[in-house]
Coordinates of C-alpha atoms and ligand atoms in Angstrom, one line a residue:
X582 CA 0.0 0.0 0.0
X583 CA 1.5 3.9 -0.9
X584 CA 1.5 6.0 1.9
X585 CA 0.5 9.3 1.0
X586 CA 2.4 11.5 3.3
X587 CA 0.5 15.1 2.1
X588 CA -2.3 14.9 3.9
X589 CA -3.7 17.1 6.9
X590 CA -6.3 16.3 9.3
X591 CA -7.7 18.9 11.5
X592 CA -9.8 17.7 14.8
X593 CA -12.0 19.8 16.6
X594 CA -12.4 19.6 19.9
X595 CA -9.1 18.7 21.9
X596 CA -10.7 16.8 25.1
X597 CA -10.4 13.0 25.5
X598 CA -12.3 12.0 22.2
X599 CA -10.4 14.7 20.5
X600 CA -7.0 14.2 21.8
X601 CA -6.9 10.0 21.9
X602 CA -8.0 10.2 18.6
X603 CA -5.3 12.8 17.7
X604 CA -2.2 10.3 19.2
X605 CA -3.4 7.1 17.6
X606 CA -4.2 8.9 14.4
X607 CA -0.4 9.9 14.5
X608 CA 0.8 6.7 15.6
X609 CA -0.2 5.4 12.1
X610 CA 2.2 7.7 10.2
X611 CA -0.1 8.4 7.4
X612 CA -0.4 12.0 7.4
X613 CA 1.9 14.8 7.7
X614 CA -0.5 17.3 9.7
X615 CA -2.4 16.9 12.4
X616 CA -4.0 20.2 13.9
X617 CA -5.8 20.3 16.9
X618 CA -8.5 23.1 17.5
X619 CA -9.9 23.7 20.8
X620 CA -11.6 26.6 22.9
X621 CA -9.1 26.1 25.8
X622 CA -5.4 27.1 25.7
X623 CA -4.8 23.5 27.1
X624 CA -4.8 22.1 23.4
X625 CA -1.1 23.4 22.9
X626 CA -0.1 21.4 25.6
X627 CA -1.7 18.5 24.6
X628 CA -0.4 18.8 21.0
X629 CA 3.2 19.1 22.3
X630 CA 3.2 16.1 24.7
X631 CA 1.6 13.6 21.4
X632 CA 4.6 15.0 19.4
X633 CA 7.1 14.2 22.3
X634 CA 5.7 10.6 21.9
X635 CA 7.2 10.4 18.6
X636 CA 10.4 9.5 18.9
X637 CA 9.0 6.4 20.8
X638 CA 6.4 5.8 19.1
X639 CA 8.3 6.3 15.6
X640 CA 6.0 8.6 14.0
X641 CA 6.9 11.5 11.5
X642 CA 3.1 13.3 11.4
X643 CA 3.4 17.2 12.5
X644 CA 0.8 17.8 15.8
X645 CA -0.3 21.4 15.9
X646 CA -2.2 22.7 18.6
X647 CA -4.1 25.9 18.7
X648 CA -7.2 27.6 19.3
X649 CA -7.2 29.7 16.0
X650 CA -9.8 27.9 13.7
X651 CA -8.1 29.6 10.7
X652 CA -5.6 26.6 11.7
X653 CA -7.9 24.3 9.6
X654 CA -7.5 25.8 6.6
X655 CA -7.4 23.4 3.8
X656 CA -7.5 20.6 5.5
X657 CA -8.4 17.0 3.8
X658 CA -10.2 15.5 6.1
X659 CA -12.1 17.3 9.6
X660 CA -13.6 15.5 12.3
X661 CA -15.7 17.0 15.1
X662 CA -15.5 15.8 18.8
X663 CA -16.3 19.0 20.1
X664 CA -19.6 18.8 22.2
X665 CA -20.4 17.7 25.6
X666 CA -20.0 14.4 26.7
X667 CA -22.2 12.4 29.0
X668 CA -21.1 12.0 32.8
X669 CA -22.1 10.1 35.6
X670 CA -25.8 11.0 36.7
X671 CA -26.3 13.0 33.2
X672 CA -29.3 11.1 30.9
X673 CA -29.0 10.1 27.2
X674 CA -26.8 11.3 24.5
X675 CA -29.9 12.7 23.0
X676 CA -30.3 15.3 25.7
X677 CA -27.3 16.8 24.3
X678 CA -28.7 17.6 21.5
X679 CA -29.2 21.0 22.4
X680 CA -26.1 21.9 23.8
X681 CA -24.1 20.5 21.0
X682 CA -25.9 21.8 18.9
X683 CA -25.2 25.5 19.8
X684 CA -21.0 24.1 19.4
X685 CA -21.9 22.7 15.9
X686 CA -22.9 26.0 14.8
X687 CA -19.8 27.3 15.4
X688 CA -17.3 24.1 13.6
X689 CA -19.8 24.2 11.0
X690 CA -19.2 27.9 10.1
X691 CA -15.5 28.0 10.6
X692 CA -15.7 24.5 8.5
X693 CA -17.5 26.7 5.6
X694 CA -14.9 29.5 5.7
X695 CA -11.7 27.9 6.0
X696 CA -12.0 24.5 4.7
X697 CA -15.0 23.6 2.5
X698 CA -14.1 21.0 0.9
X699 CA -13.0 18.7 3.5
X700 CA -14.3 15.4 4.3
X701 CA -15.9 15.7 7.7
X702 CA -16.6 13.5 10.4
X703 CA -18.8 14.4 13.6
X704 CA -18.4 12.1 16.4
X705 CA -20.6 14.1 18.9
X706 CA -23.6 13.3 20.2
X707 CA -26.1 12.2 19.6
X708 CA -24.4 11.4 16.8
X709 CA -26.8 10.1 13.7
X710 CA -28.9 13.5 14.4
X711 CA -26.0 16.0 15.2
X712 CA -24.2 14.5 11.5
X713 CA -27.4 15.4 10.1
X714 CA -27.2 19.3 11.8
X715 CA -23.7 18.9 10.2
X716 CA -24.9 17.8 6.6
X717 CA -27.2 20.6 6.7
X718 CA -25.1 23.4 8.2
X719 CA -22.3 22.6 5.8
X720 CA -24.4 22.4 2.7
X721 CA -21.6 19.8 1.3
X722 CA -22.7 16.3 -0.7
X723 CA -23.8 13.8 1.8
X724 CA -20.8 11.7 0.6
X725 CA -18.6 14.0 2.3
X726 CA -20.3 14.9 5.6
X727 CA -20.8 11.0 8.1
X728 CA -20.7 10.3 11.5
X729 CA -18.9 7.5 13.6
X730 CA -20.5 5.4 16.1
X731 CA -21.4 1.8 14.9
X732 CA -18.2 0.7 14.4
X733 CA -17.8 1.6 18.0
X734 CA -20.7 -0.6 18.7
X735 CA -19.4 -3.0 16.5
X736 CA -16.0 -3.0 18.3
X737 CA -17.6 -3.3 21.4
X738 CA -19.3 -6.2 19.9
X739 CA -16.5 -7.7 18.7
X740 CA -14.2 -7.9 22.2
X741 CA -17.3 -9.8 23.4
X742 CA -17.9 -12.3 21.0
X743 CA -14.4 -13.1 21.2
X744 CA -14.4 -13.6 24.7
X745 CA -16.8 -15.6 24.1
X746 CA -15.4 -18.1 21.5
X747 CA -11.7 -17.7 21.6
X748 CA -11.7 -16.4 17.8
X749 CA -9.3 -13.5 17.4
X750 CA -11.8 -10.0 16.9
X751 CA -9.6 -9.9 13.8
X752 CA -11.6 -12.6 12.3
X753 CA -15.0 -11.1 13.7
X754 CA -17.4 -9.3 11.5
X755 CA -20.0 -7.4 13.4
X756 CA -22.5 -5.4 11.4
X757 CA -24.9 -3.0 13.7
X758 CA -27.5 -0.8 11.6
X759 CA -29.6 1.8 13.3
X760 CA -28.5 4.4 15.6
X761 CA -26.0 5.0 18.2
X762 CA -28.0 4.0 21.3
X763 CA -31.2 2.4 22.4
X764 CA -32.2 1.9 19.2
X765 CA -29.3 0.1 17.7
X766 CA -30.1 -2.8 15.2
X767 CA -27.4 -5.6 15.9
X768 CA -27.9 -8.2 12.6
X769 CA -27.1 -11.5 14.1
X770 CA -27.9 -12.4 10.4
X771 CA -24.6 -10.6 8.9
X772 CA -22.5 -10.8 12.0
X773 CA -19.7 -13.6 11.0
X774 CA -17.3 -15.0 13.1
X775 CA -14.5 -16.6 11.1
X776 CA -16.5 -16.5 8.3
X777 CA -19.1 -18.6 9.4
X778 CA -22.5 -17.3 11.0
X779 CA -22.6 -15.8 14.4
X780 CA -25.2 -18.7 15.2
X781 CA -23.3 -21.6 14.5
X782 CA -20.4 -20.0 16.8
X783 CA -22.4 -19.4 19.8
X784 CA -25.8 -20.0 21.6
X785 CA -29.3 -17.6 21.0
X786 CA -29.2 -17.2 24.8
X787 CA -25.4 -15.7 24.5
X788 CA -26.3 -13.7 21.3
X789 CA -28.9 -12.2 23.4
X790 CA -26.9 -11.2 26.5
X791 CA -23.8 -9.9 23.8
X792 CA -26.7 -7.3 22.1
X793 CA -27.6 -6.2 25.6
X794 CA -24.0 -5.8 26.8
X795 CA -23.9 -3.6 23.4
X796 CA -26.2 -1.6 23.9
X797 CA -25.3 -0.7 26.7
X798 CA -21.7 -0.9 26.5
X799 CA -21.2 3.2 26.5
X800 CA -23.5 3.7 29.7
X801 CA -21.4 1.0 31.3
X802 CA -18.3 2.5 31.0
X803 CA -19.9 6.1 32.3
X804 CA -20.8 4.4 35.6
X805 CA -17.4 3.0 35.5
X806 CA -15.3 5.9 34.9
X807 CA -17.6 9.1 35.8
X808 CA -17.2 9.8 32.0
X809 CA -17.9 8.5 28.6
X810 CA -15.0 6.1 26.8
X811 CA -12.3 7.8 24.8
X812 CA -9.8 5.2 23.6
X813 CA -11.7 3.1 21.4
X814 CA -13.7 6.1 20.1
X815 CA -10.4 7.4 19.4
X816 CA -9.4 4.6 17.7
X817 CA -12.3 4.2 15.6
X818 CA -11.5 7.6 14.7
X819 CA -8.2 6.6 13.7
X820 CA -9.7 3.9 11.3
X821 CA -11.9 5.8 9.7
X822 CA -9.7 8.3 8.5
X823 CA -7.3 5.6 7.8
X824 CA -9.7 4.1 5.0
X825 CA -9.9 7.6 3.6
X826 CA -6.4 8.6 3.7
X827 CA -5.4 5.2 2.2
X828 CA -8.6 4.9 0.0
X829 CA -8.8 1.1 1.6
X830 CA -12.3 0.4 0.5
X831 CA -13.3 -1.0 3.8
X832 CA -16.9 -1.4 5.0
X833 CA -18.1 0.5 8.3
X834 CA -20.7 0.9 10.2
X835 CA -21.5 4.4 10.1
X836 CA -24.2 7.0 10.4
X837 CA -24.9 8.4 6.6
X838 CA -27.8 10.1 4.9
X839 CA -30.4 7.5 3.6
X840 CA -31.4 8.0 0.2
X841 CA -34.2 5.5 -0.3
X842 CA -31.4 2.7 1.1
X843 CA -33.4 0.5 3.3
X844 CA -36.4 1.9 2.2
X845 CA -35.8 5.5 4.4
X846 CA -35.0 8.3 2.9
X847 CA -33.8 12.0 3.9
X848 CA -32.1 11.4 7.3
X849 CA -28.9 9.8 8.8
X850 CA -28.4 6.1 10.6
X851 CA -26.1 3.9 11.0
X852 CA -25.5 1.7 7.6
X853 CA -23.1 0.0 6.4
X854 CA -20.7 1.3 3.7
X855 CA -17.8 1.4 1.7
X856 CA -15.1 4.2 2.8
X857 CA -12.4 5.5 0.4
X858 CA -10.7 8.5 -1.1
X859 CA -13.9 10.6 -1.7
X860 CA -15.6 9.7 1.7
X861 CA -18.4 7.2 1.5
X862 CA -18.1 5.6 -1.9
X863 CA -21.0 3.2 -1.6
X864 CA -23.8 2.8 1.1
X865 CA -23.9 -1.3 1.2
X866 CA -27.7 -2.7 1.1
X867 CA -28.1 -6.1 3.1
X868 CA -30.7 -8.2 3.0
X869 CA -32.3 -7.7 6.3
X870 CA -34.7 -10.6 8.0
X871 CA -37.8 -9.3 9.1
X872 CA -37.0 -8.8 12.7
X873 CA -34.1 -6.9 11.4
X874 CA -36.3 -4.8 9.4
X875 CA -38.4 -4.4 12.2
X876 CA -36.2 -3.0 14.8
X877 CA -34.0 -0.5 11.9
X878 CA -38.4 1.1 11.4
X879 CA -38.3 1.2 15.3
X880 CA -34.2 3.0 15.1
X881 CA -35.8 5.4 11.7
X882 CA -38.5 6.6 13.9
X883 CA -36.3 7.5 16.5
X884 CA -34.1 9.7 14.4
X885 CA -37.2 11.2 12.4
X886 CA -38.5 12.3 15.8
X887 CA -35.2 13.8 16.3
X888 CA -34.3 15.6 13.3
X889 CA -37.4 17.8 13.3
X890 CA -35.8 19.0 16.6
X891 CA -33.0 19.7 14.8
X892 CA -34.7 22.0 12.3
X893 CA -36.6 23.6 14.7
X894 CA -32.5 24.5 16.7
X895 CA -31.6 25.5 13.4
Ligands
NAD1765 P1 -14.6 16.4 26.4 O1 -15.4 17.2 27.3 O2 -13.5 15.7 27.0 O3 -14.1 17.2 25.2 C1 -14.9 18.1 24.4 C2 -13.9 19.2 24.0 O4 -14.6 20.1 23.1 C3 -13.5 20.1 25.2 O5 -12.0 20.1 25.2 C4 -14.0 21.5 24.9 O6 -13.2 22.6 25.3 C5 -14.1 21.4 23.3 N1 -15.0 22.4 22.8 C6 -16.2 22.9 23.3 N2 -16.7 23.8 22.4 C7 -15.8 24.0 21.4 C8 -15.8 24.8 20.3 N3 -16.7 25.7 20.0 N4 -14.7 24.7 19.4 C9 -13.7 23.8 19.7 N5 -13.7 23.0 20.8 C10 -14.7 23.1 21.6 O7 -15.6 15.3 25.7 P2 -15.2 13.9 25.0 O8 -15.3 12.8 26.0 O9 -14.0 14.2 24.2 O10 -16.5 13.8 24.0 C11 -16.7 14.6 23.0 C12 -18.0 14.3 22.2 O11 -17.9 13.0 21.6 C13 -19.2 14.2 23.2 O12 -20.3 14.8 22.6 C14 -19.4 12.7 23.4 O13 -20.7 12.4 23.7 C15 -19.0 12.2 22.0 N6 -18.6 10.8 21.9 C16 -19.1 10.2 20.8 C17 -18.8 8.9 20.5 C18 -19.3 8.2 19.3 O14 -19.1 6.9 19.2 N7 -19.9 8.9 18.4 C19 -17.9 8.2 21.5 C20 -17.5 8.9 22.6 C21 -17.8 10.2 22.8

């Protein structure tokens, strides 16, 4: 695979998502620019302690920090992690809607002047109606504007299927549809586990309690740590603009903008799809069983209900 070493990747938002996804983006060596944008003069700080993990680390990408958006300029590829995070005793991501919301506006206008072209990313919650806010305050093609959360969920998944059957996560396929919470679809039916169905690995009664543990995998580790996780986000982060940097082709789990895929239309949710040069290349339609089907309708409603909150915060 060609590395290609010109590219710069600006992240918003320099707090745990923000920064753990700044390091392990680094630590892949694909890019020779990372910038850093926060609110808080603390992001220089961080910036300079993830380039002093270089030399160990063996890494050539440049990490800028700074609170000057005009930092972004030209940047390939933008992802968003600024927005509040839930903490212990708070509710669900969706009641951060309107909070983040008020931050979006903001990226989303120094996204439009400095750097419109960019791929971009949003990672903050909620996260399939907040990419929509994005989508719609950037005004770019819907190619170019996704979200990342299932293949969080799908990680998640993955650790505990393995601890369940032994079989390295590398040779676990999970594919969640739906959104990023309550109303996640986990398809037992395209989940493989060394290439065989996730069925014929483990029992319906284990399935069952793996999909809970899912599910609720992110409130979990808030009761566990006071906070919401940052590593693996961070790392999910890191693949994702991975694939695009190195136009892999991969397939993710991802919230994009339906387009009559799955029968919705007009709104984001997680879907698979393919991820290359130009951002999403492909949304990837599966053949869903009808309890599938049923619980993405349940997930759809959800997020319709949601995004004409959004217009109305517009
Ligand atoms: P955090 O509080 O540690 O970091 C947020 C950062 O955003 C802070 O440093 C803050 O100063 C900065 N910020 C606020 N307003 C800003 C602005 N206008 N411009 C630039 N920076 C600004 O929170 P975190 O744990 O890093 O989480 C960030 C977001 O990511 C939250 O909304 C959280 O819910 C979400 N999250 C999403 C996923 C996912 O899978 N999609 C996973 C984990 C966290």
């Amino acid at each position: 695979m060609v590395i290609i070493y010109n590219m710069k990747v600006s992240i918003i938002g320099a707090g745990n998502v923000g920064s753990s996804a700044a390091l392990l983006l680094a630590e892949k060596d694909i890019c020779d620019q990372i910038v850093l944008v926060d609110i808080v003069e603390s992001v220089r700080g961080k910036a300079m302690d993830i380039n002093q993990s270089s030399t160990a680390l063996g890494f050539n990408t440049k990490v800028i920090g700074s609170t000057d958006y005009e930092m972004i300029k030209d940047s390939d590829v933008i992802v968003n992690t600024a927005g509040f995070p839930r903490l212990k005793g708070s509710g669900s991501r969706d009641e951060l809607l309107e909070k983040n919301m008020e931050i979006a506006k903001t990226v989303c206008s120094n996204i439009r002047k400095y750097s419109p072209k960019s791929i971009v990313i949003n990672v903050a919650n909620p996260v399939d109606v907040l990419t929509y806010a994005f989508y719609k305050l950037l005004g770019n093609e819907p190619s170019k504007v996704f979200g990342m959360g299932g293949l969080l969920d799908c990680s998640r998944a993955a650790v505990l299927i393995s601890k369940e059957t032994g079989v390295s996560v590398k040779d676990i396929n999970v594919i969640i549809l739906g959104t990023h919470g309550d109303t996640m679809v986990f398809s037992k039916e395209h989940t493989k586990v060394d290439n065989k169905q996730l069925k014929d690995s483990i029992t319906d009664g284990k399935v069952h309690e793996i999909i809970k543990k899912t599910k609720f995998g992110g409130s979990e580790l808030v009761s566990l740590m006071g906070q919401s996780g940052y590593v693996a986000p961070g790392a999910c982060i890191a693949r994702q603009v991975e694939a695009i940097i190195n136009d892999t082709k991969e397939i993710f789990c991802i919230p994009a903008l339906v387009d009559g895929h799955y029968g919705y239309r007009g709104f984001y949710i997680g879907v698979p799809v393919v991820l290359g040069k130009n951002g999403i290349e492909k949304i990837v339609e599966l053949p869903l069983p009808e309890d599938e089907k049923k619980a993405l309708s349940e997930a759809a409603k959800h997020v319709k209900e949601s995004v004409s909150a959004v217009e109305k915060l517009k």
